[in-house]
Short mmCIF file of C-alpha atoms in Angstrom, two decimals:
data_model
loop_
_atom_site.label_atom_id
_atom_site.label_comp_id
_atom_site.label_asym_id
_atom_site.label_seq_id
_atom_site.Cartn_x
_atom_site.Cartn_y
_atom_site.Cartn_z
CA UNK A 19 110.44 88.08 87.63
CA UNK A 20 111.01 88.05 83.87
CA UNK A 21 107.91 85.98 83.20
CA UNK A 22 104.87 87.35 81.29
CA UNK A 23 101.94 88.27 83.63
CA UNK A 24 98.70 86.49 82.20
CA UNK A 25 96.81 89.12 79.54
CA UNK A 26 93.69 91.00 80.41
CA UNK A 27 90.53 89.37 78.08
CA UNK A 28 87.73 90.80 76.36
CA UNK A 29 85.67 90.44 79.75
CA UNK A 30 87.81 92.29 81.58
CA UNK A 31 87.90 95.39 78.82
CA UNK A 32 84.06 95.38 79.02
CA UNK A 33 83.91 95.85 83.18
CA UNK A 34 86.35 98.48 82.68
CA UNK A 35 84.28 99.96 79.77
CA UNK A 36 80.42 100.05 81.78
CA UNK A 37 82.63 101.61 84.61
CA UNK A 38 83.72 104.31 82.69
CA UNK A 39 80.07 104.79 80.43
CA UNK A 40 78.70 104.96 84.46
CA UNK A 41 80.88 107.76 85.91
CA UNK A 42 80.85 109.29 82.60
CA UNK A 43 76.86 109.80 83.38
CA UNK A 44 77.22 110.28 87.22
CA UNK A 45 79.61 113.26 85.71
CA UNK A 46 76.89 114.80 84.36
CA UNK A 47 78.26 113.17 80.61
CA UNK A 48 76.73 112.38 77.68
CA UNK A 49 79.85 110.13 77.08
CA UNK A 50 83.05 109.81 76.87
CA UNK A 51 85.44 110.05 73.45
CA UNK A 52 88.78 108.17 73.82
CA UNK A 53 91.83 108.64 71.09
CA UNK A 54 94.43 106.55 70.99
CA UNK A 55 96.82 106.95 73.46
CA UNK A 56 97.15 105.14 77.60
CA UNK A 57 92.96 105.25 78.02
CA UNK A 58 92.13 103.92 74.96
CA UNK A 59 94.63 100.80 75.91
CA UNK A 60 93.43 100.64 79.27
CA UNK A 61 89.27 100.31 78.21
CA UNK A 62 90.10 98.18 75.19
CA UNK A 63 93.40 96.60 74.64
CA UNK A 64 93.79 98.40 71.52
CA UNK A 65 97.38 100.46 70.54
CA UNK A 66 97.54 101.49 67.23
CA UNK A 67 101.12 100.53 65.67
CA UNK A 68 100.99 104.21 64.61
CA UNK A 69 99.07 107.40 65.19
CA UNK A 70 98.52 109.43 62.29
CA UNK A 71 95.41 112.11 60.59
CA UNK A 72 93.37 109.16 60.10
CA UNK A 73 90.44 109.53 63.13
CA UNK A 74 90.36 106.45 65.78
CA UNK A 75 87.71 107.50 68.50
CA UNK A 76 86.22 105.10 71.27
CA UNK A 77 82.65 106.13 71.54
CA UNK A 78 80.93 105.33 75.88
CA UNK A 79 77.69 106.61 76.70
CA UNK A 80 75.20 105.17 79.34
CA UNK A 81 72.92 102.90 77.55
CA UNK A 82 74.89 102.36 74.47
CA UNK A 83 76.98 99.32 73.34
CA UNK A 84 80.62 100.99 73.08
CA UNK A 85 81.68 101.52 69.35
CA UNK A 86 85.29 102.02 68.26
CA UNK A 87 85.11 104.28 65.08
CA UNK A 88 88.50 103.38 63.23
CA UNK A 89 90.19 103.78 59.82
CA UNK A 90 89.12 100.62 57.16
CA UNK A 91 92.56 99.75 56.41
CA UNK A 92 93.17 99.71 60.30
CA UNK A 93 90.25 97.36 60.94
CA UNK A 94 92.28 94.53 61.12
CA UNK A 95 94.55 95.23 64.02
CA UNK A 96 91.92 96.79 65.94
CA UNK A 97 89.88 93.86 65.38
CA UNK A 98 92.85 91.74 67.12
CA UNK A 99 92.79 93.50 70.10
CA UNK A 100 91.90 91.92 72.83
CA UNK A 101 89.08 94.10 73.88
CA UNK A 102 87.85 93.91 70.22
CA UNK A 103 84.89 91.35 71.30
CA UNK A 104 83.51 93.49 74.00
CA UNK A 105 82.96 96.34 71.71
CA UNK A 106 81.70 97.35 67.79
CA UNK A 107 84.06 98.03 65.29
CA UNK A 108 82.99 100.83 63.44
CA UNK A 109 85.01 101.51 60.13
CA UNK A 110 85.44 104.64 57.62
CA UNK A 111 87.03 104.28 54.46
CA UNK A 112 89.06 107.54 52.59
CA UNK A 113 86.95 109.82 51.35
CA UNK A 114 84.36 109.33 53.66
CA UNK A 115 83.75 112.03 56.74
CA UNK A 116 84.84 110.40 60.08
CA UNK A 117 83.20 113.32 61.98
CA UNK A 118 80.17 112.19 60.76
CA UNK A 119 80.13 108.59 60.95
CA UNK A 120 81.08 109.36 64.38
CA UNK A 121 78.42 112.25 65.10
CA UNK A 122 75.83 109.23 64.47
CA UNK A 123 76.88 107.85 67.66
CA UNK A 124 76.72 111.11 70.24
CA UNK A 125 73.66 112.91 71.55
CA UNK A 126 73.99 115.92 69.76
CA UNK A 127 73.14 118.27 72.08
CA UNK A 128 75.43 116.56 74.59
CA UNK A 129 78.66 117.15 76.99
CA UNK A 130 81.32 115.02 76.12
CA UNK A 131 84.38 114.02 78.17
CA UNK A 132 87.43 113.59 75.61
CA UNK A 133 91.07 112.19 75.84
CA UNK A 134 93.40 115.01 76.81
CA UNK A 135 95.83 113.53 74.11
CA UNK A 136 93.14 113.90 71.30
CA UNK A 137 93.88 116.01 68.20
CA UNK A 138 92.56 119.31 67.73
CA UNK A 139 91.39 118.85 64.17
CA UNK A 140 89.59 115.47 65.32
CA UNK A 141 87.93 117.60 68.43
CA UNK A 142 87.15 120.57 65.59
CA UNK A 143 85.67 118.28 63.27
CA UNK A 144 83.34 116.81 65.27
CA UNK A 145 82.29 120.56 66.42
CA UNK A 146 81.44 121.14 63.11
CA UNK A 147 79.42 118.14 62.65
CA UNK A 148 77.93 119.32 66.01
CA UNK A 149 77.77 122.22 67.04
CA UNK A 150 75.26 121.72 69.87
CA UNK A 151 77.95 119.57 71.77
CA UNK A 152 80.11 120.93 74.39
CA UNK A 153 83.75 118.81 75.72
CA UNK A 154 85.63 118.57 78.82
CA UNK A 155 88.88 117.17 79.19
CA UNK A 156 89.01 113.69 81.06
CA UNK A 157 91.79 114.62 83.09
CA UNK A 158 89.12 117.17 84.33
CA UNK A 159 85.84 115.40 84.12
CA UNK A 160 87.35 111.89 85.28
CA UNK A 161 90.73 112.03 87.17
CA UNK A 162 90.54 108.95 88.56
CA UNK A 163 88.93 106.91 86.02
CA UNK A 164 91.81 104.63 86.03
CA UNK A 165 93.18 105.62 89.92
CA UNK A 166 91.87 102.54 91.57
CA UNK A 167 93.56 99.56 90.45
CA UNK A 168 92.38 96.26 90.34
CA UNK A 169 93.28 92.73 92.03
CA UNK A 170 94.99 91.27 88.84
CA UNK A 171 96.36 95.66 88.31
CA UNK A 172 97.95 95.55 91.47
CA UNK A 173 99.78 91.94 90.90
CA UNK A 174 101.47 93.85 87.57
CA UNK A 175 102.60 97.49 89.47
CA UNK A 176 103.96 94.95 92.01
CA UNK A 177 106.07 92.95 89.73
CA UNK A 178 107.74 95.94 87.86
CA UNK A 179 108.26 97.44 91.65
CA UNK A 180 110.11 94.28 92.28
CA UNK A 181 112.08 94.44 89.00
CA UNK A 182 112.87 98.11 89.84
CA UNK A 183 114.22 96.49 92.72
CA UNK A 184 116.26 94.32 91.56
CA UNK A 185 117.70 96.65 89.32
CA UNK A 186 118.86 98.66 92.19
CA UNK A 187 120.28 95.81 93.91
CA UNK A 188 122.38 95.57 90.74
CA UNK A 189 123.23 99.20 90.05
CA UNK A 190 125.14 99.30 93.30
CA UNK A 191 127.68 96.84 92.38
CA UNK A 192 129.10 98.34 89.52
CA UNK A 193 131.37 101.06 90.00
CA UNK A 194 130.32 104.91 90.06
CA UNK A 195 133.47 107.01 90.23
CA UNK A 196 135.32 107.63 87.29
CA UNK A 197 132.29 106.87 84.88
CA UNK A 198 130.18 109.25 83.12
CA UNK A 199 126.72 109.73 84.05
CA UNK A 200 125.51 108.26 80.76
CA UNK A 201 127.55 105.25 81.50
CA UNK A 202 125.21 104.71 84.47
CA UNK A 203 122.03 105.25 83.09
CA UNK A 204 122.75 102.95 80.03
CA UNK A 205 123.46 100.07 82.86
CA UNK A 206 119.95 100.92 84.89
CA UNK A 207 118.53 100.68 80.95
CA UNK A 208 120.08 97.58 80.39
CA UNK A 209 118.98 96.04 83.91
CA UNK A 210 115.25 97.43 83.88
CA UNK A 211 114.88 95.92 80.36
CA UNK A 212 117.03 92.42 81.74
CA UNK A 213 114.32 92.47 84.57
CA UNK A 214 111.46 92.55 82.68
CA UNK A 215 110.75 96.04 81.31
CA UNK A 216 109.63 96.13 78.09
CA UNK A 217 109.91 100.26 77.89
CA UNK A 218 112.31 102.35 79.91
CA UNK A 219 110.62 105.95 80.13
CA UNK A 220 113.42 107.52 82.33
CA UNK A 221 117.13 106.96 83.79
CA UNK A 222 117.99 109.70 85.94
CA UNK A 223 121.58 109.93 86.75
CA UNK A 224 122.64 113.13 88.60
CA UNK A 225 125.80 113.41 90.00
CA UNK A 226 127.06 116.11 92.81
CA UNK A 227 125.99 119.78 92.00
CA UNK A 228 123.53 117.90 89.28
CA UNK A 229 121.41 116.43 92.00
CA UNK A 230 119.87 119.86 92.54
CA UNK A 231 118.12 119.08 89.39
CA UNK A 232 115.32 116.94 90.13
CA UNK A 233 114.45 115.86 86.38
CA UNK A 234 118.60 116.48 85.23
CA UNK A 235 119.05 115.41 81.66
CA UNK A 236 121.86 112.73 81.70
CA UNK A 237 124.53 113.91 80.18
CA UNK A 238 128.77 113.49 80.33
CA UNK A 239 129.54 114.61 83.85
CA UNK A 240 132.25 112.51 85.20
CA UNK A 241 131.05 111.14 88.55
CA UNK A 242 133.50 112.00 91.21
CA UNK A 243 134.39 109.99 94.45
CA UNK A 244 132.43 112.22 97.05
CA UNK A 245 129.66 112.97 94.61
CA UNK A 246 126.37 112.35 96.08
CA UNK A 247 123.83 110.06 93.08
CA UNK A 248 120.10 111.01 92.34
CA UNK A 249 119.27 107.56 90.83
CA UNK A 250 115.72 107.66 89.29
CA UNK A 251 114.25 105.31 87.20
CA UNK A 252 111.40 103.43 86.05
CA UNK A 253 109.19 102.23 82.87
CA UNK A 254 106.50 99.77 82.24
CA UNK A 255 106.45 96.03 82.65
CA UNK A 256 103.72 94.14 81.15
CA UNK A 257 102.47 97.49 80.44
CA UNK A 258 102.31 98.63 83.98
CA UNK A 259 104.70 101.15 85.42
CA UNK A 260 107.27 101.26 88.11
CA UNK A 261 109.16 104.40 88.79
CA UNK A 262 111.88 104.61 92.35
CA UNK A 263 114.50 106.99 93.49
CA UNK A 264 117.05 105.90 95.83
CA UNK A 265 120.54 108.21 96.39
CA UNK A 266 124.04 106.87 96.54
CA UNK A 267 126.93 108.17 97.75
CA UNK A 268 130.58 107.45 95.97
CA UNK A 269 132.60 107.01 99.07
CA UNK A 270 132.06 107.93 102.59
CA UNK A 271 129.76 110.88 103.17
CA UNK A 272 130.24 114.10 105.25
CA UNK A 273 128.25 114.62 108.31
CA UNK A 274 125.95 117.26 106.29
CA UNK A 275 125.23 114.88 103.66
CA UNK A 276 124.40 111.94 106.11
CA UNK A 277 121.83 114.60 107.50
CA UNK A 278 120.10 115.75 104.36
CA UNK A 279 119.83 111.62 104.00
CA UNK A 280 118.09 110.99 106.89
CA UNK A 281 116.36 114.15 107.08
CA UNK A 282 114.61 112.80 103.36
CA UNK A 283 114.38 108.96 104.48
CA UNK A 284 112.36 110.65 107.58
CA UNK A 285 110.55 112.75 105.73
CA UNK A 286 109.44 109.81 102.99
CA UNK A 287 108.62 107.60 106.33
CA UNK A 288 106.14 110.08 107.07
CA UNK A 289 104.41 110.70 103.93
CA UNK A 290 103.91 106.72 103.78
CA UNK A 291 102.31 106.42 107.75
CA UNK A 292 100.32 109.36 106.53
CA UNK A 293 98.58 106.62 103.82
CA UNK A 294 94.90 105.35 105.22
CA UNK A 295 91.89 105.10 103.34
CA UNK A 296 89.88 108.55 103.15
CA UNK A 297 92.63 110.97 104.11
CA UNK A 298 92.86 113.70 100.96
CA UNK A 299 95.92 113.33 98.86
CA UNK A 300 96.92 116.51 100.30
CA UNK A 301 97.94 115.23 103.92
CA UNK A 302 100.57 113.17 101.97
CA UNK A 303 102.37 115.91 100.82
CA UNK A 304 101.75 117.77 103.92
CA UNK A 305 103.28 114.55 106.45
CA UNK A 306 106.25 114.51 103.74
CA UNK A 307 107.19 118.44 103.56
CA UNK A 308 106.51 118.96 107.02
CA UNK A 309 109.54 116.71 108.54
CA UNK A 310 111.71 118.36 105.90
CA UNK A 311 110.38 122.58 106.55
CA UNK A 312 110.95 121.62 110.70
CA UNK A 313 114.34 120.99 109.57
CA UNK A 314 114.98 124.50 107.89
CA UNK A 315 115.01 122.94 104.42
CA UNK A 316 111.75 123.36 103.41
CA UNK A 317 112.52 126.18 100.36
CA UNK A 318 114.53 123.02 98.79
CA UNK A 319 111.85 120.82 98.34
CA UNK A 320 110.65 122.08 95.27
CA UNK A 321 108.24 119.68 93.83
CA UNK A 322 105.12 117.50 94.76
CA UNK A 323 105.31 114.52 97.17
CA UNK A 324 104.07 112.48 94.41
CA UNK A 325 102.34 111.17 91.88
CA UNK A 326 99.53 108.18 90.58
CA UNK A 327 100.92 105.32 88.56
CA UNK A 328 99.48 102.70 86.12
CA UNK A 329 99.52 102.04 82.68
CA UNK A 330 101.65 105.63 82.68
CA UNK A 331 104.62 106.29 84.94
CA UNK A 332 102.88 109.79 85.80
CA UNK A 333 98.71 110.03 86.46
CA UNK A 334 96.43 110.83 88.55
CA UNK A 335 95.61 111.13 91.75
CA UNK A 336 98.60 113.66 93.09
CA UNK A 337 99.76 114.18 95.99
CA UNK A 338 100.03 117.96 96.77
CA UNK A 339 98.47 120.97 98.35
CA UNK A 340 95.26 121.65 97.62
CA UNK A 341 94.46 118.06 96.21
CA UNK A 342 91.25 117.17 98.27
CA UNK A 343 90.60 113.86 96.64
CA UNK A 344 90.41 111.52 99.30
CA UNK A 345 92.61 108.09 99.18
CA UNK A 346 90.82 104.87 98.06
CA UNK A 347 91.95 101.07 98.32
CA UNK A 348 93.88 100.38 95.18
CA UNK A 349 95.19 103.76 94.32
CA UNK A 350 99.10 103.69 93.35
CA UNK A 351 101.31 106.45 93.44
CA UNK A 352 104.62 107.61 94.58
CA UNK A 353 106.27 109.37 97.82
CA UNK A 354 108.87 110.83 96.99
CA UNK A 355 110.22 114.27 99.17
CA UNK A 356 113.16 115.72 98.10
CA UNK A 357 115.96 118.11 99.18
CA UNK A 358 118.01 120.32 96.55
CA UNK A 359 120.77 122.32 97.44
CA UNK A 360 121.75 124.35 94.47
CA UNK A 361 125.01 123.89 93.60
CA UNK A 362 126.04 121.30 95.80
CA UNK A 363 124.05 117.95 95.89
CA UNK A 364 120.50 116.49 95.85
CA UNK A 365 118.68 114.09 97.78
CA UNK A 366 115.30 111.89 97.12
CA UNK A 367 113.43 108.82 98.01
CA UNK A 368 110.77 107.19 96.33
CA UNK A 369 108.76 104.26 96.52
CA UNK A 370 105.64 103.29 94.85
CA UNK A 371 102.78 102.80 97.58
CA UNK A 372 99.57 101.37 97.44
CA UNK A 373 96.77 102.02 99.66
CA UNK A 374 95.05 98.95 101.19
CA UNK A 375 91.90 98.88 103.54
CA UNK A 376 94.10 100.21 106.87
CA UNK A 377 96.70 101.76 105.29
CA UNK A 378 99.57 101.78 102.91
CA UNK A 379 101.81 98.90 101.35
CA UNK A 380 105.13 99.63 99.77
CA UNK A 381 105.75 98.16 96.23
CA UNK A 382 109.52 99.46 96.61
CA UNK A 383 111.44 97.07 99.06
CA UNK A 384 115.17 98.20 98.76
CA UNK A 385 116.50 100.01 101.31
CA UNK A 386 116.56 103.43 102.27
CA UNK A 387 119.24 103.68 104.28
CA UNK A 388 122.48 105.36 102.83
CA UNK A 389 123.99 103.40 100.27
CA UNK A 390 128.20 103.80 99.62
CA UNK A 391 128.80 102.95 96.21
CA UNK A 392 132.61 102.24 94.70
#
């Protein structure tokens, strides 16, 4: 489980890059402009160690070998990555216009899907170089450029799902009561990154009336023997994300609590039976929140049923009213239904699913059954 997945190679960057120049045109794109940041990683390989004014742009358009324009004294690195070979390097030096060097590449009279995460003064600048070209955001134009995961895509989500597991299998061992929150979530940090994880993104710990909270901000609560435990964590292994909620219990539960339990673990059970191929995200959420608003405790499930996951813990697709986007063999994403009772205690349950040709496949395995922690 700690092992090192075998690394994506230039080959594989390039597939992923004429897949993206392609929907970029069935969009209705000129092309697409990728910043640093989880895309540019994704089509290339290529992290810059840091992110500063200096202008690093991934040029795709349909017809067009892709170019990575990058700063000269960052040549080097990007020339290591190991997408590098599949694409042109492109470099500026200082004093030299970026916007312009890059403006050489883009149909100037074109639409342009960009990186959400890009800077305004890089978008800016290259409006003033040209001012004939209009932008979309790719979270707009392309949602699920990266939803459908690959063979080799889905082999990584599944290992840090099973190191997510593990850590869970660990957590429950070590005693609760007593112990502050922070206590707690520096052991699931510790385990995730003992597992496997080479970034921990989150380490939810939220103790009794804190479990109303769904994103509670560990802090120095003193976890009490009948608290109910909102454990949710997750980060990226081998640069592919795992994120799972399961909720403990420090001693034996009332009969309310046991309710609210199963009343979630039911309501999670249906949102994953309601996974097929070509059913809109939408009927996710709705199988989920359903179970729980029959029960009379649908005004305390306050947040989506879920969410995509890849080379980010959070991304597209989503699963919640209104989104129409029909499942598709290798999407990833969460179900995770929740009931908060303000003041009192929180429940959730979350799994990362996949969806295969006839259905759905859990990459969570621990149980969801109550769990009585010391």
């Amino acid at each position: 489980m700690t092992g090192t997945a075998a690394p994506f190679v230039a080959d594989d960057y390039r597939v992923r890059m004429e897949r993206a120049a392609r929907s970029a045109a069935e969009a209705g794109l000129a092309g697409l402009l990728v910043a640093p940041g989880p895309d540019l990683v994704w089509l290339t390989g290529y992290a810059p160690t840091a992110v500063t004014e200096r202008l690093t742009l991934l040029v795709l358009a349909p017809g067009q070998d892709p170019v990575l324009v990058v700063p000269t004294l960052e040549a080097p690195d990007a020339a290591k990555a190991a997408g590098a070979s599949a694409l042109t390097l492109r470099d500026w030096t200082d004093g030299k216009d970026p916007y312009a060097a890059t403006a050489a590449l883009m149909d100037a009279g074109g639409r342009f899907g960009i990186s959400d995460n890009a800077w305004a003064m890089h978008l800016l600048g290259l409006q003033k170089a040209l001012p004939g070209t209009s932008y979309a955001s790719l979270t707009d134009a392309l949602p699920m450029l990266r939803a459908v995961k690959d063979t080799a895509e889905l082999e990584l989500l599944a290992a840090a799902g099973a190191a997510a597991d593990a850590t869970f299998e660990e957590i429950r061992k070590v005693a609760f009561g007593g112990r502050r929150e922070s206590e707690v979530a520096a052991d699931l940090a510790g385990l995730l990154r003992r597992f496997g994880h080479s970034q921990v993104d989150f380490t939810i710990v939220a103790s009794g009336p804190n479990g109303a909270n769904p994103h509670h901000e560990v802090g120095d609560r003193v976890i009490e023997r009948g608290d109910m435990v909102v454990l949710d964590f997750g980060g990226l292994k081998d640069g592919y994300g795992s994120d799972t909620s399961r909720t403990v219990h420090v001693g034996e539960p009332t009969d309310e609590e046991r309710r609210v339990h199963d009343l979630v673990r039911a309501a999670q059970e249906a949102g994953f039976r309601a996974v097929r191929p070509g059913v809109p995200c939408q009927e996710v959420d709705r199988a989920a929140r359903a179970v729980i608003a029959d029960a009379g405790y649908g005004e305390y499930f306050i947040h989506r049923t879920g969410h995509g996951i890849g080379v980010t813990t959070h991304e597209p697709p989503y699963m919640i009213e209104g989104e129409e986007q029909p499942l598709v063999p290798g999407m990833c994403f969460s179900v995770e239904p929740g009931v908060y009772l303000p003041g009192r205690f929180g429940v959730r349950i979350e799994d990362i699913v996949t969806v295969t040709e006839d259905g759905g496949r859990r990459l969570n395995d621990t149980t969801r059954e109550m769990v009585i922690v010391d």
